[in-house]
Amino acid sequence: MTRIDSTTPPTTATLQPLAAGALVHAGAGEAPEWWRDAVIYQVYPRSFADGDGDGIGDLPGITSKLDHLAELGVDAVWLSPFYRSPQKDAGYDVADYRDVDPLFGTLADFDELLAQAHARGIRVIVDLVPNHTSDQHAWFQAALASPEGSAERGRYVFREGEGEHGELPPNNWQSIFGGPAWTRVTAGAGARPVTGAADEVPGQWYLHLFDSSQPDLDWENPEVRSEFEDVLRFWLDKGVDGFRIDVAHGMVKAPGLPDWDGSVSMVEGTEGGGASDEVVDPGAPEDGSTGAGNSGPMFDQDGVHEIYRAWHRVLAEYDGDRALVAEAWVEPLSRLARYVRPDEMHQAFNFSFLTTPWSAAPLRTVIAASLRANDEVGAPTTWVLSNHDVVRHASRLGLADPGLRPNGIFAHEAQPDEELGLRRARAASLLMLGLPGSSYLYQGEELGLPEHTALPDDVREDPAFFRTQGAEAGRDGCRVPLPWHAEAPGHGFGPTGRTWLPQPESYARYAADVQRGVAGSTYETYRAALATRRAERLGTGTLAWVEEHAGSDDVIALRNRDVVVLTNLGSDPVVLPRGVEVLVASGPVRTDRSADPQVRVPSDTTVWLRAL
Ligand code: GLC
């Protein structure tokens, strides 16, 4: 912590006196429930830490690194899927919702992870994938084994095709990963996908909004609803603290499955659909929209809310504060807030924030719009900059065009500026962590990890790469195994040095062990931010814009309780007023008062100041 109390008079450019205007957000005071102000760390199990040396991360690996998370200071972890799965979409294709895939360990390993996390005061949220199952799930296998019109087929969306012989898909929907959203199977019981063989008798088609190995469930079917309530109870009985709900806006489709000619890409073109040099239409910027929302008859149908009301009641039967978190690519924010009304889910990821370019005015707009929309329904606002589906923000923010939202980056494409990206990423993270509400971190961002932008195509696994015939790199570049030790084989990912994706050479510089205890490292900056955020109770705090910068194109300055969060997005340094205390800074803030009495916040830097 640096104390600054210059005795030399300020120049005209001096910021003075950081007076804040009217409250945009009044704050929760105290958080009655843990999730209202929690910092939640996403663990992507296959890439976090490998316990058994097969090159794929696992549950014992996660347990062995819980001290890292406790030391970092997070409140909870969200585990991406570790259930039984053929891994066609890295576990988002679930074959058994009540068992652990042998790749990741056993149910006993999960119990141990949960107990060890709880012993350290860390809550655990698991991922639930209810829109679709794997084609290897017993239900889908039974559907294929059973004839048209059977109860087994009725759990999925099987339809007759169009055209004289049913040779055309039932409608024109496209898969989010690219290609058609329908696959045809042979006629009658014992069906299998048609191959075009001469002796085949083609039959019905089934819907898959994602890969053909991920058939959509029919949520009009009460059996599907009761099955998932039972799955919730299975994990609640084990003691989990909540669920992240995958594709929460997709389960209910418009009646009649009408054609749709709009785009279906999720992540605004990062998952299929969009070309990787696409600059996305910003939607209606005055309400914080960025074009990140999905529309069409397969998304955000009103009927989906009844499911969440039922799930809310299930969670309420359990002690403690269990939470439901929506992964819903819905805009505007007021529409997204419908998922977190008092009797539905508890949080929803804020993808409008994630997709807002690095620019002061749009960021202020999305921050205010987010708080307004969530305050309306009494829910905490969430903030997120990275996850397993998007280019890591240390690389995204280093792209020349701030509006670019590629679905992965190929080696032959324009490369992000690594230094600029990291500087902006740290500034963006410190801005995010200074906001009231709950923040989500993606594993490795506390190390400042960049995207792997030079993966050879023959190691890629993301179905989006294959379904777009290689037009999109896909999401593998943000899923590379973490570097724990700079000098160890595989940078200490596991005991053998094997890693399921190769790590870029730069990962040695980012390894956890070379950052721990090093003042100013990305890791220590995150740790200081989390400790200060907790001490100053920023998560349940307030938001008011600092008047002097309220309309600035270069500076975002806000007051949260007694702390001023100031981000300089411009090219000139911002001069701080005298007598303020810098609590945390995202980058070097020169404090050599003998040379120059003023403290300047350089370009692309965030500081937290004790307000005057
Ligand atoms: C969600 C997941 C993504 C997955 C998709 C299909 O968007 O975050 O990783 O591919 O759903 O389950």
XYZ file of C-alpha atoms and ligand atoms in Angstrom:
624
model
C 0.000 0.000 0.000
C 1.412 3.390 -0.952
C 0.593 6.494 1.023
C 0.605 9.638 -1.053
C 0.429 13.040 0.541
C 2.287 15.444 -1.608
C 2.979 18.840 -0.112
C 3.407 20.543 -3.455
C 0.325 22.334 -4.820
C -1.495 20.470 -7.559
C -1.446 21.571 -11.172
C -4.559 22.514 -13.046
C -4.946 18.955 -14.291
C -5.254 17.662 -10.749
C -8.332 15.610 -10.047
C -10.077 17.252 -7.176
C -11.720 16.271 -5.001
C -13.163 12.993 -6.323
C -16.650 14.106 -5.386
C -19.274 11.606 -6.402
C -22.717 12.352 -7.790
C -26.027 10.660 -7.085
C -26.081 6.985 -6.248
C -26.614 4.726 -9.219
C -26.819 1.738 -6.904
C -27.622 1.992 -3.216
C -25.965 -1.261 -2.198
C -27.119 -4.193 -0.167
C -25.587 -3.019 3.095
C -24.930 -6.507 4.306
C -25.359 -9.619 2.192
C -27.905 -11.929 3.770
C -26.877 -14.666 1.343
C -23.286 -15.573 0.483
C -23.754 -15.435 -3.294
C -24.785 -11.789 -3.376
C -21.216 -10.509 -3.153
C -19.177 -13.670 -3.802
C -16.095 -13.948 -5.977
C -16.594 -17.263 -7.765
C -13.689 -18.981 -9.510
C -14.413 -21.207 -12.497
C -12.459 -24.450 -12.498
C -12.361 -26.190 -15.867
C -11.499 -29.656 -14.531
C -9.646 -31.060 -17.535
C -7.203 -28.132 -17.492
C -6.778 -27.140 -13.851
C -4.457 -29.764 -12.340
C -3.738 -33.388 -13.183
C -3.498 -35.771 -10.231
C -2.880 -39.075 -12.017
C -0.486 -38.060 -14.778
C -2.624 -38.885 -17.827
C -2.380 -35.284 -19.028
C -6.028 -34.509 -18.255
C -6.932 -32.630 -15.110
C -9.071 -34.401 -12.521
C -10.879 -34.040 -9.206
C -7.928 -35.128 -6.999
C -5.842 -32.559 -8.906
C -8.349 -29.848 -7.993
C -8.354 -30.935 -4.345
C -4.562 -30.728 -4.273
C -4.702 -27.072 -5.364
C -7.432 -25.822 -3.040
C -4.820 -24.032 -0.944
C -3.989 -21.912 -3.999
C -7.638 -20.868 -4.199
C -7.883 -20.235 -0.468
C -4.732 -18.123 -0.596
C -6.103 -16.213 -3.582
C -9.165 -15.464 -1.490
C -12.110 -16.658 -3.565
C -15.460 -17.419 -1.947
C -16.545 -20.264 -4.184
C -15.610 -22.431 -7.128
C -17.795 -23.394 -10.047
C -16.760 -26.724 -11.530
C -17.422 -27.236 -15.235
C -18.848 -30.725 -15.947
C -16.995 -33.781 -14.639
C -19.852 -36.265 -15.188
C -19.750 -39.435 -17.256
C -19.395 -38.313 -20.828
C -17.875 -39.343 -24.135
C -16.261 -35.874 -24.101
C -17.497 -34.832 -27.533
C -17.978 -31.310 -26.140
C -15.525 -31.492 -23.241
C -18.121 -32.893 -20.844
C -21.062 -30.661 -21.869
C -22.384 -33.891 -23.383
C -23.486 -35.797 -20.288
C -24.127 -39.535 -20.396
C -24.855 -39.965 -16.680
C -25.747 -36.983 -14.502
C -25.190 -38.889 -11.273
C -21.685 -40.217 -11.792
C -18.131 -38.932 -12.250
C -16.350 -39.742 -15.496
C -13.388 -42.081 -14.840
C -11.216 -39.460 -16.564
C -11.849 -37.167 -13.611
C -12.055 -39.685 -10.757
C -14.891 -41.122 -8.706
C -17.854 -39.981 -6.647
C -15.662 -40.507 -3.577
C -13.130 -38.079 -5.089
C -15.947 -35.568 -5.470
C -17.014 -36.011 -1.844
C -13.420 -35.448 -0.772
C -13.101 -32.318 -2.939
C -16.323 -30.919 -1.484
C -15.277 -31.647 2.103
C -11.821 -30.138 1.589
C -13.251 -27.041 -0.083
C -15.791 -26.548 2.693
C -13.053 -27.018 5.291
C -11.336 -24.004 3.713
C -14.528 -21.955 3.621
C -14.869 -22.332 -0.146
C -18.344 -23.095 -1.549
C -18.807 -25.385 -4.521
C -21.161 -24.884 -7.461
C -21.537 -27.666 -10.024
C -22.594 -27.423 -13.651
C -25.953 -28.754 -14.808
C -26.542 -29.356 -18.522
C -30.312 -29.703 -18.983
C -30.858 -28.574 -22.595
C -29.403 -31.752 -24.063
C -27.835 -35.046 -23.083
C -25.072 -36.994 -24.738
C -26.159 -39.400 -27.467
C -24.611 -42.041 -25.191
C -27.102 -41.279 -22.392
C -29.323 -44.269 -21.580
C -32.412 -42.255 -22.560
C -31.136 -41.468 -26.048
C -29.992 -45.014 -26.569
C -33.487 -46.155 -25.532
C -35.017 -43.606 -27.919
C -33.034 -45.025 -30.823
C -33.934 -48.566 -29.779
C -37.644 -47.692 -29.715
C -40.024 -46.958 -32.577
C -41.429 -43.626 -33.695
C -44.105 -42.310 -31.332
C -42.792 -44.255 -28.328
C -42.446 -42.765 -24.855
C -38.686 -43.184 -25.213
C -38.592 -40.952 -28.302
C -40.863 -38.483 -26.505
C -38.072 -37.380 -24.174
C -36.270 -35.802 -27.133
C -37.340 -33.702 -30.109
C -37.880 -36.265 -32.869
C -39.858 -35.075 -35.900
C -40.768 -36.239 -39.375
C -38.832 -34.489 -42.118
C -40.207 -32.124 -44.728
C -40.303 -32.833 -48.464
C -41.992 -35.670 -50.327
C -40.062 -38.383 -48.497
C -39.156 -36.511 -45.342
C -35.725 -35.947 -46.802
C -35.524 -32.338 -45.629
C -35.022 -31.349 -41.991
C -38.179 -30.377 -40.061
C -37.121 -26.713 -40.084
C -34.171 -24.543 -41.094
C -32.485 -24.227 -37.694
C -28.714 -24.222 -37.641
C -26.505 -25.698 -34.927
C -24.687 -23.174 -32.762
C -21.487 -25.035 -33.611
C -22.218 -24.764 -37.354
C -24.167 -26.960 -39.807
C -27.788 -28.104 -39.522
C -29.441 -28.526 -36.113
C -31.102 -31.799 -37.196
C -29.755 -35.283 -37.800
C -31.774 -38.003 -39.503
C -31.928 -41.558 -38.202
C -33.058 -44.784 -39.822
C -36.715 -45.847 -39.567
C -38.190 -47.928 -36.766
C -36.772 -49.433 -33.596
C -33.020 -49.910 -33.580
C -32.426 -46.603 -35.360
C -29.001 -45.120 -36.046
C -27.898 -41.987 -37.871
C -28.366 -42.396 -41.620
C -25.195 -42.864 -43.582
C -26.690 -43.002 -47.062
C -26.094 -46.750 -47.446
C -28.255 -48.363 -50.136
C -30.132 -50.721 -47.812
C -31.020 -48.010 -45.280
C -34.609 -46.901 -44.687
C -34.462 -43.307 -43.482
C -36.815 -42.228 -40.718
C -37.204 -39.308 -38.305
C -34.908 -36.412 -37.494
C -33.789 -35.297 -34.022
C -32.948 -31.774 -32.925
C -29.545 -30.749 -31.583
C -28.856 -27.058 -31.057
C -25.208 -28.029 -30.523
C -23.276 -31.061 -31.810
C -25.123 -34.059 -33.282
C -23.855 -35.962 -30.211
C -25.919 -33.585 -28.002
C -29.635 -34.287 -28.682
C -32.014 -31.684 -27.209
C -34.428 -32.877 -24.549
C -38.142 -32.114 -24.846
C -38.911 -29.945 -21.840
C -42.658 -30.192 -22.517
C -42.361 -33.753 -21.252
C -43.068 -34.005 -17.474
C -40.711 -36.961 -17.184
C -37.817 -34.733 -18.245
C -38.789 -32.177 -15.618
C -39.012 -34.669 -12.788
C -35.737 -36.337 -13.806
C -33.810 -33.071 -13.519
C -35.417 -32.197 -10.199
C -34.142 -35.546 -9.023
C -30.649 -34.809 -10.377
C -30.678 -31.517 -8.468
C -31.553 -33.389 -5.295
C -28.773 -35.924 -5.872
C -26.117 -33.196 -5.761
C -27.903 -31.100 -3.117
C -27.960 -34.166 -0.874
C -24.190 -34.378 -1.326
C -23.920 -30.800 -0.072
C -23.203 -28.675 -3.153
C -23.868 -24.965 -2.745
C -25.447 -24.409 -6.115
C -25.652 -25.029 -9.840
C -24.535 -23.200 -12.939
C -27.264 -23.866 -15.489
C -25.949 -24.457 -19.003
C -27.867 -22.811 -21.881
C -30.504 -21.720 -19.382
C -32.381 -19.764 -22.043
C -32.645 -22.660 -24.496
C -34.696 -25.446 -22.984
C -38.155 -24.343 -24.131
C -38.714 -23.870 -27.869
C -41.498 -21.908 -29.547
C -44.554 -24.068 -30.339
C -44.406 -25.562 -33.814
C -40.639 -24.972 -34.073
C -41.011 -22.206 -36.693
C -38.225 -21.452 -39.157
C -35.656 -18.859 -38.143
C -33.469 -16.903 -40.528
C -31.487 -14.964 -37.923
C -28.134 -15.866 -36.483
C -27.936 -18.538 -33.799
C -24.354 -17.998 -32.737
C -23.746 -17.858 -29.009
C -20.988 -15.699 -27.643
C -21.772 -13.204 -30.370
C -19.953 -15.249 -32.955
C -17.499 -17.069 -30.740
C -19.333 -20.386 -30.993
C -20.053 -21.103 -34.570
C -21.893 -18.934 -36.969
C -19.677 -15.874 -37.000
C -16.556 -15.405 -39.061
C -13.558 -14.753 -36.875
C -12.895 -11.310 -38.301
C -16.427 -10.224 -37.649
C -17.092 -6.937 -35.882
C -20.420 -7.365 -34.188
C -23.321 -4.965 -34.333
C -23.488 -3.374 -30.895
C -27.254 -3.763 -30.535
C -28.819 -0.891 -28.576
C -25.819 0.593 -26.775
C -27.880 2.954 -24.611
C -29.217 0.013 -22.574
C -25.874 -1.765 -22.369
C -26.662 -4.240 -25.147
C -23.717 -5.371 -27.234
C -25.305 -7.879 -29.590
C -24.444 -10.717 -27.178
C -28.033 -11.899 -26.814
C -29.439 -14.847 -28.743
C -32.827 -14.514 -30.289
C -35.103 -16.762 -32.275
C -37.707 -19.426 -31.484
C -35.162 -21.615 -29.697
C -34.130 -19.059 -27.075
C -35.566 -17.065 -24.183
C -39.117 -18.369 -24.487
C -41.426 -17.340 -21.644
C -42.134 -20.955 -20.721
C -38.591 -21.488 -19.500
C -39.252 -19.484 -16.340
C -41.681 -22.067 -14.960
C -38.786 -24.556 -14.844
C -36.733 -22.201 -12.692
C -39.621 -21.511 -10.346
C -39.859 -25.245 -9.752
C -36.103 -25.534 -9.201
C -36.164 -22.585 -6.818
C -38.640 -24.518 -4.712
C -36.401 -27.588 -4.743
C -33.385 -25.595 -3.534
C -35.493 -23.890 -0.869
C -36.167 -27.279 0.730
C -32.476 -27.493 1.616
C -30.699 -25.704 4.417
C -28.141 -22.993 3.739
C -28.236 -20.663 0.764
C -28.021 -22.764 -2.362
C -27.822 -20.836 -5.614
C -28.845 -21.226 -9.250
C -26.756 -19.334 -11.811
C -28.045 -18.813 -15.337
C -25.852 -19.108 -18.381
C -28.301 -17.201 -20.562
C -27.127 -15.188 -23.554
C -30.062 -12.806 -23.320
C -30.270 -9.079 -23.976
C -31.250 -6.463 -23.040
C -30.255 -6.696 -19.386
C -33.843 -6.033 -18.319
C -34.862 -9.208 -20.179
C -31.990 -11.160 -18.581
C -33.116 -9.955 -15.149
C -36.321 -11.985 -15.577
C -34.208 -15.096 -14.860
C -33.297 -13.764 -11.426
C -36.689 -12.648 -10.188
C -37.194 -13.479 -6.506
C -38.766 -16.896 -7.141
C -36.432 -18.024 -9.941
C -32.647 -18.215 -10.169
C -30.237 -16.253 -8.014
C -27.659 -14.963 -10.478
C -27.176 -14.690 -14.232
C -23.877 -14.228 -16.029
C -23.482 -10.709 -17.379
C -22.357 -11.306 -20.960
C -23.241 -7.743 -21.959
C -20.430 -6.640 -19.636
C -18.032 -9.295 -20.963
C -18.618 -8.199 -24.555
C -18.402 -4.447 -24.030
C -15.341 -3.010 -25.773
C -12.526 -1.381 -23.796
C -13.988 2.106 -23.925
C -15.100 4.353 -21.065
C -18.565 5.455 -22.152
C -19.924 2.010 -23.169
C -18.475 0.481 -20.002
C -20.174 3.092 -17.823
C -23.410 2.452 -19.701
C -23.326 -1.305 -19.259
C -22.359 -1.031 -15.587
C -25.242 1.312 -14.821
C -27.729 -0.646 -16.938
C -26.706 -3.905 -15.238
C -27.173 -2.506 -11.746
C -30.472 -0.876 -12.675
C -31.921 -4.031 -14.219
C -30.926 -6.274 -11.335
C -31.934 -3.784 -8.648
C -35.427 -3.848 -10.188
C -35.780 -7.517 -9.259
C -33.682 -7.473 -6.084
C -30.881 -9.638 -7.522
C -27.158 -9.027 -7.303
C -25.452 -7.994 -10.508
C -22.693 -10.307 -11.684
C -19.562 -9.442 -13.618
C -17.363 -11.642 -15.773
C -14.562 -11.116 -18.292
C -13.464 -14.631 -19.255
C -14.708 -18.204 -19.301
C -14.110 -21.456 -21.189
C -16.131 -20.274 -24.205
C -14.431 -16.976 -25.077
C -10.963 -15.730 -25.974
C -9.179 -14.966 -22.689
C -9.490 -11.277 -21.875
C -5.698 -10.840 -21.659
C -5.689 -11.562 -25.392
C -9.089 -10.184 -26.390
C -8.166 -6.756 -25.040
C -4.871 -6.863 -26.943
C -6.564 -7.099 -30.344
C -6.157 -4.080 -32.584
C -9.914 -3.724 -33.071
C -11.700 -3.518 -29.721
C -14.977 -4.626 -31.316
C -13.581 -7.925 -32.555
C -15.023 -11.064 -31.004
C -13.290 -14.007 -32.597
C -14.121 -17.614 -31.822
C -10.501 -18.472 -31.065
C -7.480 -17.122 -32.906
C -5.402 -18.974 -35.507
C -1.636 -18.486 -35.802
C -2.071 -17.041 -39.290
C -4.484 -14.352 -38.109
C -3.637 -10.946 -36.645
C -2.137 -11.615 -33.229
C -3.049 -9.824 -30.015
C -0.485 -7.452 -28.517
C 0.496 -9.485 -25.454
C 1.801 -6.635 -23.339
C -1.082 -4.286 -24.102
C -3.592 -7.093 -23.586
C -2.192 -7.999 -20.181
C -2.070 -4.388 -19.045
C -5.679 -3.848 -20.081
C -6.772 -7.190 -18.663
C -5.382 -6.320 -15.254
C -7.016 -2.910 -15.405
C -10.335 -4.446 -16.489
C -10.201 -7.062 -13.724
C -9.517 -4.468 -11.062
C -12.389 -2.353 -12.377
C -14.652 -5.424 -12.254
C -13.613 -6.434 -8.744
C -14.283 -2.896 -7.518
C -17.932 -3.066 -8.576
C -20.744 -4.011 -6.204
C -22.160 -7.481 -6.844
C -20.639 -10.873 -7.517
C -17.678 -11.513 -9.813
C -16.690 -14.603 -11.759
C -13.036 -15.403 -12.453
C -11.884 -17.987 -14.984
C -8.972 -20.207 -13.970
C -5.644 -18.746 -15.018
C -6.801 -15.156 -15.313
C -5.240 -14.572 -11.885
C -1.952 -15.442 -13.614
C -2.683 -13.146 -16.570
C -2.694 -16.085 -18.978
C -3.066 -15.264 -22.648
C -5.021 -17.346 -25.156
C -2.976 -20.012 -26.960
C -3.081 -18.586 -30.486
C -0.724 -21.055 -32.163
C -2.359 -24.429 -31.517
C -1.824 -26.846 -34.392
C -5.128 -27.913 -35.921
C -4.447 -31.602 -35.288
C -4.706 -31.134 -31.510
C -7.955 -29.198 -31.548
C -10.985 -30.783 -29.882
C -13.701 -28.132 -29.974
C -16.622 -29.367 -32.104
C -17.044 -25.796 -33.384
C -13.740 -26.147 -35.272
C -14.929 -29.340 -36.975
C -18.515 -28.281 -37.640
C -17.323 -25.069 -39.318
C -14.855 -27.100 -41.416
C -12.005 -25.285 -39.758
C -13.331 -21.800 -40.494
C -13.294 -21.042 -36.760
C -10.439 -21.948 -34.441
C -12.892 -22.569 -31.611
C -12.404 -22.514 -27.877
C -9.412 -24.780 -27.275
C -7.036 -21.807 -26.979
C -8.611 -20.675 -23.685
C -8.667 -24.238 -22.293
C -4.950 -25.007 -22.192
C -3.683 -26.731 -18.996
C -2.526 -24.291 -16.319
C 1.168 -23.631 -15.583
C 1.909 -24.159 -11.882
C 5.735 -24.443 -11.935
C 7.841 -22.626 -14.512
C 10.650 -25.199 -14.607
C 8.748 -28.482 -14.313
C 7.725 -30.593 -17.324
C 4.278 -29.466 -18.482
C 4.871 -26.501 -16.167
C 3.800 -28.677 -13.258
C 0.305 -29.408 -14.585
C 0.679 -32.989 -13.412
C 3.275 -35.520 -12.289
C 4.270 -36.713 -15.782
C 4.504 -33.484 -17.752
C 1.725 -34.638 -20.085
C -0.877 -32.063 -21.061
C -3.941 -32.805 -23.236
C -3.255 -29.599 -25.177
C 0.244 -28.205 -25.650
C 1.085 -25.112 -23.608
C 2.568 -22.081 -25.364
C 6.191 -21.264 -24.570
C 5.140 -18.063 -22.843
C 3.431 -20.043 -20.047
C 6.749 -20.380 -18.203
C 6.615 -16.632 -17.562
C 3.101 -16.891 -16.186
C 3.526 -19.918 -13.919
C 2.035 -19.567 -10.449
C 5.339 -20.238 -8.687
C 7.158 -17.340 -10.343
C 4.370 -14.920 -9.395
C 3.658 -15.957 -5.823
C 5.187 -13.472 -3.386
C 6.326 -11.148 -6.183
C 4.959 -7.658 -5.592
C 3.144 -6.337 -8.632
C 2.687 -9.753 -10.275
C -0.748 -10.428 -11.692
C -1.346 -13.100 -9.059
C -0.411 -10.819 -6.145
C -2.506 -8.027 -7.635
C -5.587 -10.265 -7.733
C -4.859 -11.439 -4.191
C -4.540 -7.885 -2.907
C -7.713 -6.909 -4.728
C -9.707 -9.778 -3.248
C -8.445 -9.054 0.269
C -9.203 -5.339 -0.043
C -12.581 -6.007 -1.637
C -13.471 -8.148 1.360
C -12.104 -5.715 3.949
C -13.871 -2.755 2.355
C -17.050 -4.784 1.714
C -17.157 -3.650 -1.900
C -19.318 -6.570 -3.001
C -22.265 -5.248 -1.023
C -21.298 -1.666 -1.662
C -22.625 1.313 -3.583
C -21.957 2.943 -6.920
C -21.873 6.623 -7.779
C -19.885 8.198 -10.612
C -17.151 10.644 -9.703
C -18.574 13.836 -11.131
C -15.415 15.171 -12.699
C -15.103 12.147 -14.964
C -18.762 11.249 -15.390
C -18.783 12.136 -19.089
C -15.151 11.364 -19.872
C -14.114 9.369 -22.918
C -10.880 8.398 -21.188
C -11.600 7.777 -17.523
C -14.055 5.704 -15.536
C -14.175 6.815 -11.922
C -16.703 5.549 -9.430
C -17.169 5.506 -5.742
C -18.038 2.283 -3.933
C -18.515 2.966 -0.193
C -15.279 4.755 0.832
C -13.239 3.552 -2.104
C -12.782 5.310 -5.426
C -12.123 3.000 -8.360
C -10.457 4.866 -11.202
C -9.587 3.368 -14.587
C -7.595 5.302 -17.126
C -8.479 4.088 -20.624
C -6.987 7.127 -22.321
C -3.470 7.652 -23.597
C -2.433 10.412 -21.179
C -1.757 9.776 -17.503
C -4.376 10.885 -14.993
C -3.054 12.982 -12.142
C -4.400 12.051 -8.725
C -5.354 14.602 -6.118
C -3.164 15.042 -3.080
C -3.674 13.105 0.074
C -5.240 9.979 -1.356
C -4.102 6.536 -0.477
C -3.629 3.986 -3.269
C -5.025 0.725 -1.926
C -4.422 -1.438 -4.992
C -3.129 -0.678 -8.486
C -3.344 -2.857 -11.594
C 0.071 -1.674 -12.778
C 3.002 0.453 -11.709
C 1.898 3.814 -10.341
C 4.925 6.005 -9.925
C 5.145 7.443 -6.443
C 8.616 8.988 -6.498
C 7.693 12.316 -4.963
C 11.250 13.607 -4.933
C 11.246 13.787 -8.726
C 7.641 14.850 -9.211
C 5.156 15.384 -6.392
C 2.202 14.172 -8.358
C 1.001 10.645 -8.689
C -0.039 9.750 -12.174
C -2.162 6.806 -13.222
C -0.772 5.638 -16.557
C -2.767 4.550 -19.573
C -4.731 1.277 -19.193
C -4.379 1.188 -15.429
C -6.919 0.950 -12.612
C -6.322 2.164 -9.075
C -8.394 1.796 -5.945
C -8.083 4.897 -3.784
C -9.206 5.646 -0.308
C -11.632 8.479 -0.882
C -11.014 11.814 0.695
C -22.585 -23.729 -22.930
C -21.214 -24.126 -22.460
C -20.406 -24.521 -23.647
C -21.066 -25.715 -24.300
C -22.520 -25.417 -24.649
C -23.272 -26.667 -24.952
O -22.549 -22.609 -23.723
O -20.637 -23.094 -21.720
O -19.082 -24.829 -23.308
O -20.383 -26.061 -25.465
O -23.198 -24.803 -23.588
O -23.489 -27.401 -23.781
